XYZ file of C-alpha atoms in Angstrom:
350
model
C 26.207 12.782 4.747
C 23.818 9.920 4.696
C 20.315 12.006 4.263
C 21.749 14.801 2.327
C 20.818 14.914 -0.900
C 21.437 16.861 -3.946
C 19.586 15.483 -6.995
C 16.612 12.974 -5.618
C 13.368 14.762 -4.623
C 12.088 13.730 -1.462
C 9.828 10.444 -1.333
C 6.212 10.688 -0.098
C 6.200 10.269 3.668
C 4.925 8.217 6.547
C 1.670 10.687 7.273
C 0.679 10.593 2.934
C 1.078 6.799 3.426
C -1.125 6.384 6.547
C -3.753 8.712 4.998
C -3.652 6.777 1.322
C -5.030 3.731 3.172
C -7.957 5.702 4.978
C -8.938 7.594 2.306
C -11.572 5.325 0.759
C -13.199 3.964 4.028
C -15.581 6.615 5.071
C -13.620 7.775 7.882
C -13.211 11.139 9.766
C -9.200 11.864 9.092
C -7.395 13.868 11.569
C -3.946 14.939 10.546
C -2.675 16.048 13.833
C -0.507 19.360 12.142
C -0.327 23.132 11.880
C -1.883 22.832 8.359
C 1.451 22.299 5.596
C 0.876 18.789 6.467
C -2.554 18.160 5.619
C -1.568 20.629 2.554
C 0.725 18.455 0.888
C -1.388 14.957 1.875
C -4.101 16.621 -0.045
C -2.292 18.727 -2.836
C 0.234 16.668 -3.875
C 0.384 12.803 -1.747
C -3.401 11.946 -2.834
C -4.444 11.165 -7.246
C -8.094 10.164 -5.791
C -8.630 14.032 -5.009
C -9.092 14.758 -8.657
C -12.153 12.231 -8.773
C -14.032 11.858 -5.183
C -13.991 13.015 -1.576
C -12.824 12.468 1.525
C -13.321 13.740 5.092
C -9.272 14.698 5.249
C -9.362 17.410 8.360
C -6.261 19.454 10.006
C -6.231 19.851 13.490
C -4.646 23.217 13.228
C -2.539 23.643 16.005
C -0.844 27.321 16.368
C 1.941 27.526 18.294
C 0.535 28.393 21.861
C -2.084 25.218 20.866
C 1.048 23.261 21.025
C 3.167 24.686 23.302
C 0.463 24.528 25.670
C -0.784 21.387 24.887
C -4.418 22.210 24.573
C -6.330 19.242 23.426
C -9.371 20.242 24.546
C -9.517 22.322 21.094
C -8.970 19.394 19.415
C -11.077 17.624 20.719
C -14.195 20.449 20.250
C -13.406 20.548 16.434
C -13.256 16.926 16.305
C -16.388 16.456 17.924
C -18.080 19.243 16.032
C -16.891 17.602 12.584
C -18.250 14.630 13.581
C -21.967 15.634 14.669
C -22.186 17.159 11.239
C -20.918 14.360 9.353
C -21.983 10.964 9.675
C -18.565 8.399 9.715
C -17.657 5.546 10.460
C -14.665 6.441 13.011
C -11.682 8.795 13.598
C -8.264 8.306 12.956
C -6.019 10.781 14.235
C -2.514 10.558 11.956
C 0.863 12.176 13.664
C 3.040 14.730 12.366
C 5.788 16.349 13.702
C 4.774 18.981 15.970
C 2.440 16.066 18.217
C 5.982 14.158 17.962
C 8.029 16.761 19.639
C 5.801 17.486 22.439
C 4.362 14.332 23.438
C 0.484 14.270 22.904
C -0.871 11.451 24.169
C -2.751 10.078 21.433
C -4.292 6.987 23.598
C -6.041 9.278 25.836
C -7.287 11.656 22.523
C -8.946 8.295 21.467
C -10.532 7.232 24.533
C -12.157 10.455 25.086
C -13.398 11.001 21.544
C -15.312 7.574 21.558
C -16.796 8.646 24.709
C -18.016 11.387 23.571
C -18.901 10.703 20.023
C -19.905 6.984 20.090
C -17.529 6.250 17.414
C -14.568 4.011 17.221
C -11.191 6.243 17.264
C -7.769 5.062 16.843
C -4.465 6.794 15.488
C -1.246 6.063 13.883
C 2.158 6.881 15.088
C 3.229 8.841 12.408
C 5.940 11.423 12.819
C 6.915 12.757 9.320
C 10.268 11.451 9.875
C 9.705 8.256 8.102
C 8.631 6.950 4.190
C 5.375 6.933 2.960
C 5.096 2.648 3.512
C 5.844 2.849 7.339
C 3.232 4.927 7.853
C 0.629 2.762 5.417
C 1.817 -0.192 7.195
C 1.359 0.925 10.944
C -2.234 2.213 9.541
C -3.254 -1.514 8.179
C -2.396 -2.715 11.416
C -4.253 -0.283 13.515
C -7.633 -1.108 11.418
C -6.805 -5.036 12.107
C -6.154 -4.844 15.863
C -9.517 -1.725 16.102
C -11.599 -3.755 13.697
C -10.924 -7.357 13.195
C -13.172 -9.893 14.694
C -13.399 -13.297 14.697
C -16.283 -14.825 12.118
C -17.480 -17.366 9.647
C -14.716 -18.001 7.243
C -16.010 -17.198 3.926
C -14.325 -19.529 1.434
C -14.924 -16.942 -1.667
C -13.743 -14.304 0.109
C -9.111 -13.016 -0.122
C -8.584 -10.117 1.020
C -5.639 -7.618 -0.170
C -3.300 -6.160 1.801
C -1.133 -2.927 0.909
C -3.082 -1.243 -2.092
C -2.068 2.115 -2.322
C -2.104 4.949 -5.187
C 1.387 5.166 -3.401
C 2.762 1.873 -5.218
C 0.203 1.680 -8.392
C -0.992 5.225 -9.049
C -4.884 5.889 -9.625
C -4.910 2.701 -10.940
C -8.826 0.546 -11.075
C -7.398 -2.225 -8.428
C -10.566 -4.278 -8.878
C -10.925 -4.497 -12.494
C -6.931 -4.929 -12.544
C -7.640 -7.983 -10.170
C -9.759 -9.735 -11.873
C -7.600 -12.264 -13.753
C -6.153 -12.979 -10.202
C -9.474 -13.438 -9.361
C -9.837 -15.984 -12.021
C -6.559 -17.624 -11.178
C -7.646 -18.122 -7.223
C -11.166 -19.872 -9.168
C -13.499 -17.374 -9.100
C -12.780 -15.808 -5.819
C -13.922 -12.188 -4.706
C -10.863 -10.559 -4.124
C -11.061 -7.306 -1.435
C -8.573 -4.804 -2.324
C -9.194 -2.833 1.178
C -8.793 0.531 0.842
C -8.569 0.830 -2.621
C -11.856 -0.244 -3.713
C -12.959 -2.714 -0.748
C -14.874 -0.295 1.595
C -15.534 -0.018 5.324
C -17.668 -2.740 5.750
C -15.307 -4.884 3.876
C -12.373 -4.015 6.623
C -14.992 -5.379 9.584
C -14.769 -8.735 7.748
C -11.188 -8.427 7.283
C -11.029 -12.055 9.855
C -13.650 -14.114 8.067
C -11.764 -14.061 4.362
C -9.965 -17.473 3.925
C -6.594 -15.954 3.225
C -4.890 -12.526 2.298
C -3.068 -11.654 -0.639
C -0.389 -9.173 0.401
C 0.563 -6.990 -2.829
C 2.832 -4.381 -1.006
C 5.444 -4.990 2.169
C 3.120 -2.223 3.850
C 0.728 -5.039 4.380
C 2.936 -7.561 5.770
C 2.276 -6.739 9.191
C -1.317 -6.835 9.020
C -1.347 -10.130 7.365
C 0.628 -11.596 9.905
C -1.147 -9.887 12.676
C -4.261 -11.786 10.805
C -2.544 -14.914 10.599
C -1.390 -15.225 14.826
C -4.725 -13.925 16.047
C -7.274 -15.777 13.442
C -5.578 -18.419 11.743
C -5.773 -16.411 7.975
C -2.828 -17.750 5.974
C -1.284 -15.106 3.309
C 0.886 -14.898 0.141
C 3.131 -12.422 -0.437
C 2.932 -11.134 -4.052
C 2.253 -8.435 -6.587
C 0.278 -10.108 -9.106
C 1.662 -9.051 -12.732
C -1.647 -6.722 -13.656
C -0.359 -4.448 -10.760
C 2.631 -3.931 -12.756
C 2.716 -0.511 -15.017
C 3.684 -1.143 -18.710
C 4.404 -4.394 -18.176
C 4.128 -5.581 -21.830
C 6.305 -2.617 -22.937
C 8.859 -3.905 -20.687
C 8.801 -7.032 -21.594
C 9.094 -6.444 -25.545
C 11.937 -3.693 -24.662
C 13.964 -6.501 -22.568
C 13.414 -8.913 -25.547
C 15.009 -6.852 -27.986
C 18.087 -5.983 -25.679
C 20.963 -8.087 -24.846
C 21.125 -7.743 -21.508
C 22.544 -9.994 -18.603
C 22.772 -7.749 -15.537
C 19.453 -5.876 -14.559
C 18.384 -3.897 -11.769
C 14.848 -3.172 -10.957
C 13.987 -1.005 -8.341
C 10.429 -0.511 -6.645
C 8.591 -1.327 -3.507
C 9.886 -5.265 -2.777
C 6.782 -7.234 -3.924
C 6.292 -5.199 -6.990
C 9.895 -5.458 -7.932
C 9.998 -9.177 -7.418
C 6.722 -9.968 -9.356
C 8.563 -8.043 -12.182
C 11.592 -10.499 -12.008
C 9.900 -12.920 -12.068
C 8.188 -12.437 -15.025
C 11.334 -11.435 -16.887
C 12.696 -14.859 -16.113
C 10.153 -16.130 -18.450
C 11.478 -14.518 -21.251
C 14.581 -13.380 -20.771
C 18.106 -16.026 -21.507
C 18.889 -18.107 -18.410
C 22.056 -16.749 -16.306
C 20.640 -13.545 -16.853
C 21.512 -11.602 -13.759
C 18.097 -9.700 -12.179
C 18.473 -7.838 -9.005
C 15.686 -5.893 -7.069
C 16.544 -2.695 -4.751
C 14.125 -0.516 -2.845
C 14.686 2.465 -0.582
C 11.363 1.176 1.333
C 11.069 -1.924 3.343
C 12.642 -5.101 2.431
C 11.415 -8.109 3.808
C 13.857 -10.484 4.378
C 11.525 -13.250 3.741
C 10.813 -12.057 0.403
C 14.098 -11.314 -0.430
C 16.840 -12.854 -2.870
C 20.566 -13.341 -2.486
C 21.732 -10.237 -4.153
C 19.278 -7.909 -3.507
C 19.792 -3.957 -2.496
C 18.507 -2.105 0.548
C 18.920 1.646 -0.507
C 19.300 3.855 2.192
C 20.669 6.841 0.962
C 21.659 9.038 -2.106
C 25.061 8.509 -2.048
C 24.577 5.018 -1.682
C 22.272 4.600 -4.325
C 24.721 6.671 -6.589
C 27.277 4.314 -5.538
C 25.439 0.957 -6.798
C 24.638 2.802 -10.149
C 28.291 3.168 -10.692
C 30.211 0.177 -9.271
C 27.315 -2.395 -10.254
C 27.871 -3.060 -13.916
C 24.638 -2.746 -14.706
C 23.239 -3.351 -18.868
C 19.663 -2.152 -18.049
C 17.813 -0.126 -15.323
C 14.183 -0.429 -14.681
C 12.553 1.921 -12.309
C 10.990 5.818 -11.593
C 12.934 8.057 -13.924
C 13.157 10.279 -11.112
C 15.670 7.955 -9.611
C 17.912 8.471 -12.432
C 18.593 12.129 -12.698
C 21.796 11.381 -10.745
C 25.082 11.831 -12.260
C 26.127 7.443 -12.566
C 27.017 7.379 -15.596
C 24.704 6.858 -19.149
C 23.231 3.851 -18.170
C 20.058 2.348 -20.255
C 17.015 2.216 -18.167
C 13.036 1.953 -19.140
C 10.733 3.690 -16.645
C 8.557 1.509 -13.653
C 6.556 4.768 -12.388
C 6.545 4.918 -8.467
C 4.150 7.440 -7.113
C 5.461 7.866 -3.655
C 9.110 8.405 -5.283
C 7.431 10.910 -8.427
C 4.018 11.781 -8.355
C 4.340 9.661 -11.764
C 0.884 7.706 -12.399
């Protein structure tokens, strides 16, 4: 049974990864639920809770509220919320129970601005999907609600797809600034993550975008067709966690057939800085149960869809050395050396 599973935890989902990329932007956050939605966003799918705020709301539908449909309590909390707080738009993020009955989010939006003044948009989310999907339809609805065209500014990149879902509470900007350094001196915008709200309205005058995450692939190309912003796709190696350690640890092993798995970028930029070290011929692999890019992907590499698939590549791929969430390995493949790349959407692991 391809989604059943008996030993893997389930993986932070589309809704924790659409709110991970608001959080930071002074936003009024609607998570369109019953409340055990916005519970587990805020509980357990969110580090930056333990050190700031954020205007995170529930709709709190009961079930005649949705069996009825009635928006127009929705709408009265939302508008209330937002006459006492002072943001900078709404984003209404989908669950399951707007999924099964077919609210009309597009309507919700265009009578909120009216009556509020402020820009609202909303993602598709359903709660069906991984924790990425739902980052990367949320980058794209802040491009195509916010994007405008402007003075290029040539010290100005812009990052696409940070997320305490992929790097944990890490500091992105101070982690950034050898990048920074290696792009001569320029001022590099993780959005989201450090680059604010009125960062994100500039988002089309930046001379180019520095994707770090496949969740921000879409954007970037969204960016690049409407406004001419060219982009690289690639997790720069301070984004990595313990990279040194696991460096020194694959120095002192004799190893030829690795696996890393992680979100694609992430994964890759590890690879690739193994290849520096490690013998040539040495055999490195990248698998991810999240997107994979086929642009950004190598001859060999894994698209994990499923438990029992991923149980089956542990065991029929010969592997000398794992690297990856620990989590990932409390299945029963056999004793296979592995040194731990902490995921947050897989572990809650920072």
């Amino acid at each position: 049974m391809k989604g059943l599973r008996l030993y893997l935890a389930p993986f932070a989902p589309d809704q924790a990864g659409a709110a991970a990329v608001l959080c930071e932007l002074g936003g009024l956050v609607v998570i369109v639920d019953a409340g055990g939605c916005a519970g587990n966003i805020c509980g357990f799918d969110e580090p930056r809770w333990f050190s700031r705020r954020s205007a995170v709301f529930s709709a709190g539908l009961r079930d005649m509220d949705a069996i009825l449909g009635r928006d127009d309590r929705l709408i009265a909390k939302i508008c209330d919320a937002s006459a006492k707080l002072k943001k900078n738009f709404i984003a209404l993020i989908g669950t399951p129970v707007p999924a099964v009955i077919g609210t009309d989010y597009r309507a919700l939006c265009r009578i909120l601005t009216s009556k509020t003044g402020l820009p609202a948009f909303y993602v598709d989310t359903d709660g069906t999907r991984l924790y990425d999907d739902g980052a990367s339809r949320t980058w794209l609805a802040l491009t195509r609600t916010f994007a405008r065209q402007g003075k290029k500014a040539e010290d100005r990149v812009g990052v696409l797809g940070a997320s305490p879902m992929d790097f944990g509470n890490i500091d992105m900007q101070a982690a950034l600034k050898e990048q920074s350094a290696r792009m001569g001196g320029a001022r590099l915008l993780p959005y989201g993550m450090g680059a604010g709200f009125e960062d994100v309205l500039q988002m089309a005058c930046v001379r180019e975008n520095l994707v770090i995450a496949p969740s921000g692939l879409a954007a970037a190309r969204f960016l690049q067709k409407e406004f001419a912003i060219p982009y690289k796709a690639c997790c720069v190696p301070e984004l990595i966690p313990g990279l040194e350690q696991i460096l020194r640890e694959c120095k002192k092993r004799s190893v030829r057939n690795i696996l890393i798995v992680h979100q694609q970028l992430l994964a890759g930029s590890l690879r690739e800085q193994l290849r520096r070290f490690l013998p040539p011929g040495t055999v490195i692999r990248t698998g991810t149960f999240f997107k994979m890019d086929r642009d950004c992907m190598e001859s060999g590499d894994l698209k994990i869809s499923s438990e029992e698939e991923w149980i089956h590549v542990l065991a029929e791929g010969g592997w000398d050395l794992l690297i990856g969430d620990k989590l990932l390995f409390d299945v029963p493949a056999g004793d296979i050396p592995f040194l731990p790349l902490p995921h947050f959407a897989v572990s809650g692991g920072i």
